[in-house]
Coordinates of C-alpha atoms and ligand atoms in Angstrom, one line a residue:
M15 CA -58.5 24.8 59.7
R16 CA -60.0 25.6 63.2
I17 CA -58.1 22.8 65.1
Y18 CA -54.7 24.0 63.8
I19 CA -55.7 28.0 65.3
L20 CA -56.9 26.0 68.5
I21 CA -53.5 23.9 68.7
A22 CA -51.7 27.7 68.0
I23 CA -53.6 29.2 71.1
L24 CA -53.1 26.4 73.4
F25 CA -49.2 26.6 72.5
F26 CA -49.1 30.2 72.7
T27 CA -50.7 30.0 76.0
S28 CA -48.4 27.5 77.5
L29 CA -45.7 29.5 76.1
G30 CA -46.6 32.7 77.9
L31 CA -47.6 30.4 81.0
A32 CA -43.9 29.1 80.9
Q33 CA -42.8 32.4 80.9
S34 CA -44.4 34.0 83.4
Q35 CA -44.0 30.9 86.0
A36 CA -40.0 30.6 85.3
N37 CA -37.5 31.9 88.0
Y38 CA -36.5 35.2 87.9
D39 CA -35.3 35.2 91.3
E40 CA -31.3 35.5 91.5
S41 CA -31.7 34.0 95.2
K42 CA -33.7 31.1 93.9
V43 CA -30.9 29.9 91.9
P44 CA -29.7 26.3 92.7
K45 CA -26.2 25.8 93.6
F46 CA -24.3 24.1 91.3
T47 CA -20.7 23.2 90.4
L48 CA -19.7 24.0 86.6
P49 CA -17.8 21.4 84.8
D50 CA -14.5 22.5 84.2
V51 CA -13.9 23.4 80.6
L52 CA -10.1 22.4 81.0
T53 CA -10.3 19.1 83.0
S54 CA -11.2 16.1 80.8
F55 CA -14.3 13.8 81.8
S56 CA -11.7 11.4 83.2
G57 CA -10.6 14.1 85.6
N58 CA -7.3 15.0 83.6
P59 CA -6.3 18.5 83.8
I60 CA -5.3 20.4 80.1
T61 CA -2.5 22.5 80.1
N62 CA -1.7 23.4 76.5
Q63 CA -3.4 23.7 73.1
T64 CA -2.6 20.3 71.8
E65 CA -4.4 18.7 74.5
W66 CA -7.2 20.9 74.2
E67 CA -7.4 20.1 70.7
E68 CA -7.0 16.5 70.3
N69 CA -8.5 15.5 73.9
R70 CA -10.7 17.6 75.4
R71 CA -12.3 19.7 72.4
R72 CA -12.7 16.6 70.7
E73 CA -14.5 15.0 73.9
I74 CA -16.6 18.2 74.4
L75 CA -17.6 18.3 70.5
Q76 CA -18.9 14.4 70.3
F77 CA -21.0 15.1 73.8
F78 CA -23.0 18.6 72.3
E79 CA -23.4 16.5 69.0
K80 CA -24.9 13.0 70.3
Q81 CA -26.4 14.0 73.2
V82 CA -27.6 17.5 72.6
Y83 CA -28.0 19.3 69.2
G84 CA -27.8 15.9 67.4
K85 CA -25.6 14.2 64.7
V86 CA -25.8 15.0 60.9
P87 CA -26.4 11.7 60.0
D88 CA -24.3 11.2 56.8
R89 CA -22.7 13.2 54.2
L90 CA -24.4 15.2 51.1
D91 CA -24.3 13.3 47.8
E92 CA -24.3 16.5 45.6
Y93 CA -23.8 20.4 46.3
G94 CA -24.4 23.0 44.3
F95 CA -25.2 26.9 43.5
K96 CA -26.1 29.0 41.3
L97 CA -26.2 32.9 40.6
L98 CA -29.8 33.7 40.2
E99 CA -29.4 37.4 39.9
E100 CA -27.3 40.3 40.4
S101 CA -27.0 43.7 40.2
N102 CA -24.1 46.7 40.6
D103 CA -26.7 49.2 42.0
A104 CA -28.1 48.4 45.4
Y105 CA -28.3 50.7 48.1
G106 CA -28.1 53.9 45.7
G107 CA -25.2 52.5 44.1
K108 CA -23.3 51.4 47.6
A109 CA -23.6 48.0 47.4
R110 CA -23.4 44.9 44.8
R111 CA -26.5 42.5 45.1
K112 CA -26.4 38.6 44.5
Q113 CA -29.3 36.2 45.1
I114 CA -27.6 32.6 45.2
A115 CA -29.5 29.3 44.8
I116 CA -27.8 26.5 47.0
T117 CA -29.0 23.0 46.3
L118 CA -28.0 20.0 48.5
K119 CA -29.0 16.7 47.2
K120 CA -28.7 13.0 49.0
N121 CA -30.8 10.1 48.2
K122 CA -31.9 11.6 44.9
K123 CA -33.9 14.2 47.0
T124 CA -33.2 17.9 46.8
I125 CA -33.5 20.6 48.8
T126 CA -33.0 24.7 47.3
Y127 CA -32.3 27.8 49.6
Y128 CA -31.7 31.1 48.9
M129 CA -28.7 33.3 50.0
L130 CA -29.4 37.0 49.6
I131 CA -25.8 39.3 49.8
Y132 CA -25.2 42.7 49.7
L133 CA -21.4 43.8 49.4
P134 CA -19.9 46.9 49.5
K135 CA -18.7 48.3 46.0
G136 CA -15.7 50.1 47.5
N137 CA -14.1 46.7 48.8
P138 CA -12.6 44.1 46.0
T139 CA -12.8 41.5 49.1
A140 CA -15.1 42.3 52.1
P141 CA -15.6 40.6 55.1
V142 CA -19.2 39.6 55.7
F143 CA -21.8 38.7 58.1
L144 CA -23.8 35.3 57.6
G145 CA -26.9 35.3 59.4
Y146 CA -30.9 33.8 59.2
N147 CA -33.6 35.7 58.9
F148 CA -37.1 34.7 60.7
Y149 CA -39.6 35.2 57.9
G150 CA -37.9 35.4 54.4
N151 CA -34.8 37.5 52.8
H152 CA -37.3 40.0 51.5
T153 CA -38.3 41.3 55.3
V154 CA -34.4 42.6 56.0
T155 CA -34.8 44.7 53.1
A156 CA -37.0 47.1 51.4
D157 CA -35.1 46.3 48.1
P158 CA -37.9 45.5 45.7
N159 CA -35.6 43.4 44.0
V160 CA -35.4 40.6 46.4
A161 CA -37.3 37.5 45.9
I162 CA -40.2 36.2 48.2
T163 CA -39.6 33.2 49.9
K164 CA -41.9 30.6 48.2
A165 CA -41.3 28.4 51.5
W166 CA -43.7 27.6 54.6
V167 CA -43.3 30.7 56.9
K168 CA -45.0 31.5 60.5
N169 CA -48.5 33.0 60.2
N170 CA -48.1 36.8 61.3
E171 CA -50.9 38.8 61.4
A172 CA -48.9 42.2 61.5
F173 CA -46.9 41.2 59.1
G174 CA -49.9 40.5 56.7
I175 CA -48.6 36.2 56.6
T176 CA -51.7 34.3 56.5
D177 CA -51.7 30.6 55.2
N178 CA -47.9 29.9 55.4
K179 CA -47.4 32.3 52.9
A180 CA -45.0 35.2 52.4
S181 CA -46.1 38.0 50.1
E182 CA -45.3 41.9 49.8
S183 CA -46.9 42.6 52.4
S184 CA -43.8 41.4 54.5
R185 CA -41.2 43.4 52.6
G186 CA -38.9 45.1 54.8
I187 CA -40.7 44.5 57.8
R188 CA -37.5 43.5 59.6
T189 CA -35.1 45.9 58.6
H190 CA -34.6 47.6 61.8
R191 CA -33.0 44.4 62.8
W192 CA -30.4 44.4 60.0
A193 CA -28.4 47.4 60.0
I194 CA -27.3 47.2 56.3
E195 CA -26.3 50.6 55.3
K196 CA -23.8 50.6 58.5
M197 CA -22.6 47.5 57.5
L198 CA -21.6 48.7 54.1
D199 CA -20.6 52.0 55.3
N200 CA -17.6 50.0 57.1
G201 CA -16.8 48.1 54.5
F202 CA -18.9 44.8 55.7
G203 CA -21.3 42.7 53.1
L204 CA -24.1 40.7 54.5
A205 CA -25.3 37.1 53.6
T206 CA -28.7 35.9 55.0
I207 CA -30.6 33.2 54.3
Y208 CA -34.2 32.6 55.5
Y209 CA -34.0 29.7 57.9
G210 CA -37.2 27.8 57.2
E211 CA -36.3 26.9 53.9
I212 CA -33.2 24.5 55.5
D213 CA -35.8 23.4 58.2
P214 CA -39.3 25.1 58.6
D215 CA -39.6 25.5 62.3
K216 CA -42.3 23.2 63.6
N217 CA -42.5 20.0 65.1
D218 CA -42.7 17.4 61.7
F219 CA -39.7 16.1 60.5
S220 CA -41.5 14.7 57.5
D221 CA -39.9 18.3 55.5
G222 CA -36.9 20.0 55.6
V223 CA -33.4 18.9 55.3
H224 CA -34.1 15.9 57.9
S225 CA -35.9 14.3 55.0
L226 CA -33.3 13.8 52.4
F227 CA -31.2 11.7 54.7
Y228 CA -34.1 8.9 55.7
R229 CA -33.5 5.4 54.9
D230 CA -36.9 3.8 53.4
G231 CA -39.5 3.9 56.0
Q232 CA -37.6 6.1 58.2
T233 CA -39.9 9.3 59.2
K234 CA -38.0 11.3 62.1
P235 CA -34.3 11.2 63.0
K236 CA -32.6 8.8 65.3
T237 CA -32.3 9.4 69.1
N238 CA -29.0 11.1 68.8
E239 CA -29.4 12.8 65.4
W240 CA -30.1 16.1 64.3
G241 CA -32.8 18.3 65.9
S242 CA -33.8 21.7 63.8
I243 CA -30.6 23.9 65.6
S244 CA -28.7 21.3 64.3
A245 CA -30.1 21.3 60.6
W246 CA -30.0 25.2 60.7
A247 CA -26.2 25.2 61.8
F248 CA -25.9 22.7 58.7
G249 CA -27.4 25.0 56.3
L250 CA -25.0 27.9 57.7
S251 CA -22.0 25.5 56.9
K252 CA -23.0 24.6 53.3
A253 CA -23.3 28.3 52.8
M254 CA -20.2 28.6 53.7
N255 CA -19.1 26.5 51.2
Y256 CA -20.3 29.2 48.7
L257 CA -19.2 32.3 50.2
E258 CA -15.4 30.8 50.4
S259 CA -15.5 30.3 47.0
D260 CA -16.7 33.9 46.5
V261 CA -13.6 36.1 45.0
N262 CA -15.1 39.2 46.5
I263 CA -15.7 37.7 50.1
S264 CA -13.0 37.8 52.6
K265 CA -13.8 36.4 56.5
V266 CA -17.1 35.6 57.5
F267 CA -19.0 36.2 60.7
V268 CA -21.6 33.9 61.4
F269 CA -24.4 35.8 63.4
G270 CA -27.6 34.5 64.9
H271 CA -30.5 36.4 67.0
S272 CA -32.4 34.0 69.9
R273 CA -32.9 30.6 68.6
L274 CA -30.9 31.5 65.4
G275 CA -28.4 32.6 67.9
K276 CA -28.2 28.9 69.2
A277 CA -27.6 27.9 65.7
A278 CA -25.0 30.2 65.2
L279 CA -23.0 29.1 68.0
W280 CA -23.4 25.3 66.8
A281 CA -22.4 26.5 63.5
G282 CA -19.2 28.0 64.9
A283 CA -18.4 25.4 67.2
T284 CA -18.6 22.8 64.3
D285 CA -16.9 24.6 61.4
K286 CA -14.0 26.5 61.9
R287 CA -14.2 27.8 58.4
F288 CA -16.0 30.5 60.0
A289 CA -13.8 33.5 61.3
G290 CA -15.9 34.7 64.3
V291 CA -19.4 34.2 65.7
I292 CA -22.0 36.6 67.3
S293 CA -24.7 35.5 69.0
N294 CA -27.5 37.8 70.1
N295 CA -29.8 37.0 73.2
S296 CA -29.5 33.2 72.2
G297 CA -30.6 32.1 76.1
C298 CA -31.3 28.6 77.0
G299 CA -29.6 26.1 74.8
G300 CA -27.5 28.8 73.3
A301 CA -24.9 30.8 75.6
A302 CA -26.7 30.9 78.9
L303 CA -25.6 28.6 81.6
S304 CA -28.7 25.5 81.7
R305 CA -27.4 24.9 85.7
R306 CA -28.9 28.2 86.5
Q307 CA -32.4 27.2 85.9
F308 CA -33.1 30.9 85.3
G309 CA -35.8 32.0 82.9
E310 CA -36.1 29.0 80.3
T311 CA -35.0 26.0 81.4
V312 CA -33.9 22.7 79.5
A313 CA -37.3 21.2 80.5
Q314 CA -39.3 24.0 79.3
I315 CA -37.2 24.4 76.2
N316 CA -37.9 20.7 75.2
T317 CA -41.5 20.7 76.0
S318 CA -42.0 24.0 73.9
F319 CA -40.1 22.9 71.0
P320 CA -39.6 19.3 71.1
H321 CA -38.2 19.5 67.8
W322 CA -34.9 21.8 68.2
F323 CA -32.7 18.9 70.0
A324 CA -32.1 15.6 69.7
D325 CA -34.1 13.2 71.2
S326 CA -31.5 12.4 73.7
F327 CA -31.5 15.7 75.3
L328 CA -34.8 14.8 76.8
K329 CA -33.1 13.1 79.5
Y330 CA -31.6 16.1 81.2
D331 CA -35.3 17.6 81.5
N332 CA -35.1 18.8 85.7
N333 CA -32.1 17.2 85.5
E334 CA -29.5 19.7 84.9
R335 CA -27.0 18.8 87.2
T336 CA -26.1 15.3 85.4
L337 CA -25.1 17.4 82.4
P338 CA -21.5 16.3 81.6
V339 CA -21.2 19.7 80.3
D340 CA -22.8 23.1 80.3
Q341 CA -23.1 25.8 77.5
H342 CA -19.6 27.7 78.3
Q343 CA -18.3 24.5 76.5
L344 CA -20.0 25.3 73.6
L345 CA -18.5 28.5 73.4
A346 CA -15.6 27.5 74.6
L347 CA -15.4 24.9 71.3
I348 CA -14.8 28.3 69.1
A349 CA -11.8 29.1 70.7
P350 CA -9.5 30.8 69.5
R351 CA -11.7 32.4 67.3
P352 CA -13.6 35.6 67.8
L353 CA -17.0 35.3 69.9
Y354 CA -19.1 38.2 70.6
I355 CA -22.5 37.3 73.4
A356 CA -24.8 39.7 73.8
S357 CA -27.9 40.3 76.2
A358 CA -30.6 42.5 76.8
E359 CA -31.7 43.9 80.0
E360 CA -35.6 43.1 79.5
D361 CA -35.1 39.6 78.1
K362 CA -34.7 38.0 81.5
W363 CA -36.3 34.8 79.5
A364 CA -32.6 34.4 78.0
D365 CA -30.9 35.1 81.6
P366 CA -28.4 37.8 80.8
K367 CA -26.5 36.9 83.7
G368 CA -26.0 33.1 82.6
E369 CA -25.3 34.5 79.4
F370 CA -22.1 36.3 80.8
L371 CA -21.3 33.8 83.1
S372 CA -20.4 31.6 80.1
T373 CA -18.4 34.0 78.4
Y374 CA -16.1 34.0 81.9
Y375 CA -16.0 30.4 82.3
A376 CA -15.1 29.8 78.1
S377 CA -12.2 32.2 78.6
S378 CA -9.6 30.0 80.1
V379 CA -9.3 27.9 76.4
Y380 CA -8.9 31.5 74.8
G381 CA -6.0 32.0 77.3
L382 CA -4.4 28.7 76.2
Y383 CA -3.9 30.4 72.5
G384 CA -2.5 33.8 74.4
R385 CA -6.1 35.1 73.6
K386 CA -7.7 37.9 76.1
G387 CA -11.3 36.5 76.9
I388 CA -13.6 38.2 80.0
T389 CA -11.6 38.4 82.6
S390 CA -14.0 39.2 85.3
K391 CA -16.9 37.5 87.0
E392 CA -18.8 40.7 87.9
M393 CA -21.1 41.8 84.9
P394 CA -20.3 45.0 82.9
K395 CA -23.0 47.7 83.4
T396 CA -25.8 48.5 80.7
N397 CA -24.5 49.9 77.6
A398 CA -20.9 49.0 78.2
P399 CA -19.3 46.6 76.1
I400 CA -16.3 44.5 77.0
Q401 CA -14.4 44.0 73.6
N402 CA -11.7 41.5 73.5
T403 CA -11.4 38.2 71.5
V404 CA -14.6 37.3 73.7
A405 CA -17.0 40.2 73.9
Y406 CA -19.9 40.7 75.4
H407 CA -22.7 43.0 76.3
I408 CA -25.8 43.8 77.7
R409 CA -28.0 46.7 76.7
T410 CA -31.0 48.3 77.8
G411 CA -34.1 47.0 76.1
I412 CA -36.1 43.8 75.2
H413 CA -35.2 40.9 73.2
D414 CA -34.5 42.2 69.5
V415 CA -31.7 43.4 67.3
M416 CA -31.2 46.6 67.5
D417 CA -28.6 49.2 65.9
Y418 CA -26.8 49.5 69.2
D419 CA -26.1 45.4 68.6
W420 CA -25.0 46.1 65.3
E421 CA -22.5 49.4 66.5
N422 CA -21.0 47.0 68.5
Y423 CA -20.6 43.7 66.3
I424 CA -19.2 45.8 63.4
K425 CA -16.7 47.8 65.5
W426 CA -15.6 44.7 67.4
A427 CA -15.5 42.8 64.2
N428 CA -13.5 45.2 62.5
T429 CA -10.6 44.8 64.6
F430 CA -10.1 41.3 63.4
V431 CA -10.4 42.2 59.5
K432 CA -7.3 44.6 59.1
Ligands
GCU509 C1 -38.7 31.4 72.4 C2 -37.8 30.1 73.2 C3 -36.2 30.6 72.9 C4 -35.9 31.5 71.9 C5 -36.9 32.4 71.5 C6 -36.5 32.9 70.2 O1 -38.8 32.7 73.4 O2 -38.4 30.0 74.0 O3 -35.5 29.6 73.5 O4 -34.5 31.8 71.5 O5 -38.0 32.0 71.2 O6 -36.0 32.0 69.0 O7 -37.1 34.1 69.8

């Protein structure tokens, strides 16, 4: 026990140290040339949708797949879901609630994870936001009927989580991050899953969805195979199998905050069934340009979270300029579907400017489809969203998800569901 506490203390101290030693000085951002999204790796200009989809999009996707997030090794043997619980009377009669178990099977091994869904009653087929939560479905709402996760959760004294087990004490502790009533009142539903049920967020590859795919004797994914972000994206994509089968659900906007905002982007890039993507404060390895080395860097993220990316990504530690891609190209993979990137003013670790510039440099691909992206390199003022097919805002405050963010996501998403 003591040794684990010591490891945890060392880990968080080194993370704090990394954050305090990071570069936050704009004048120290290295000079760099971004790889152009519309010029192929072999130097050919891309001028239309066909060339983009058949050549350029494919090569960028493959690069991210093998060299950044890591490939999903194989297909599942079986997929199933089961409705565990349902009510017509959630949120004072405003909403329907469903709790679904999703089971994935491979090599005779299974993993089950749980999706909580609220749907507005007035709308027979509602668009939904699909997003992972950090501590269990029971933390996003005070609703006493939501099942408490039995999976490993990170300890958190303030939430009463000890021994990596969630209990009643953490019910509703994250309601402020999920504006559920606002969603319902605007005709949207919410589908949410605890990310640790797909892959517990620790540097241990013996558990989670990875382990289903191992051959005899294998203990971790191969060099260019999936890290945790890719596994979480895979879980979202399999959740989409259920969502598209539910007659009460129309479009699905995949959403995520921070590390889960990175996973949402990768899910949106790899699965075109997501009608739109919203990535909140996703930072390094998410929306932020790696070459800026502002706030968190590739070397720092790979050191603090060695399980998030494919091992092949390690060769870009302190070596960003040799990356044939940058994160604006991840965003471009989502085109022409709606994409919203958001930053927070005090969240320097995630590099708000790098998150914004990514949206600008991805926009030429949206242009190929006649869709409006971000047209100026000038960052918008704080609390002044730009909402085109590519949208961006920076709000006041810290690294978090606030009502302000949801109000804007809902308003913007509404323009694509009418
Ligand atoms: C750390 C990490 C970030 C990540 C964040 C989060 O700060 O360095 O990359 O986005 O955790 O998920 O909250």
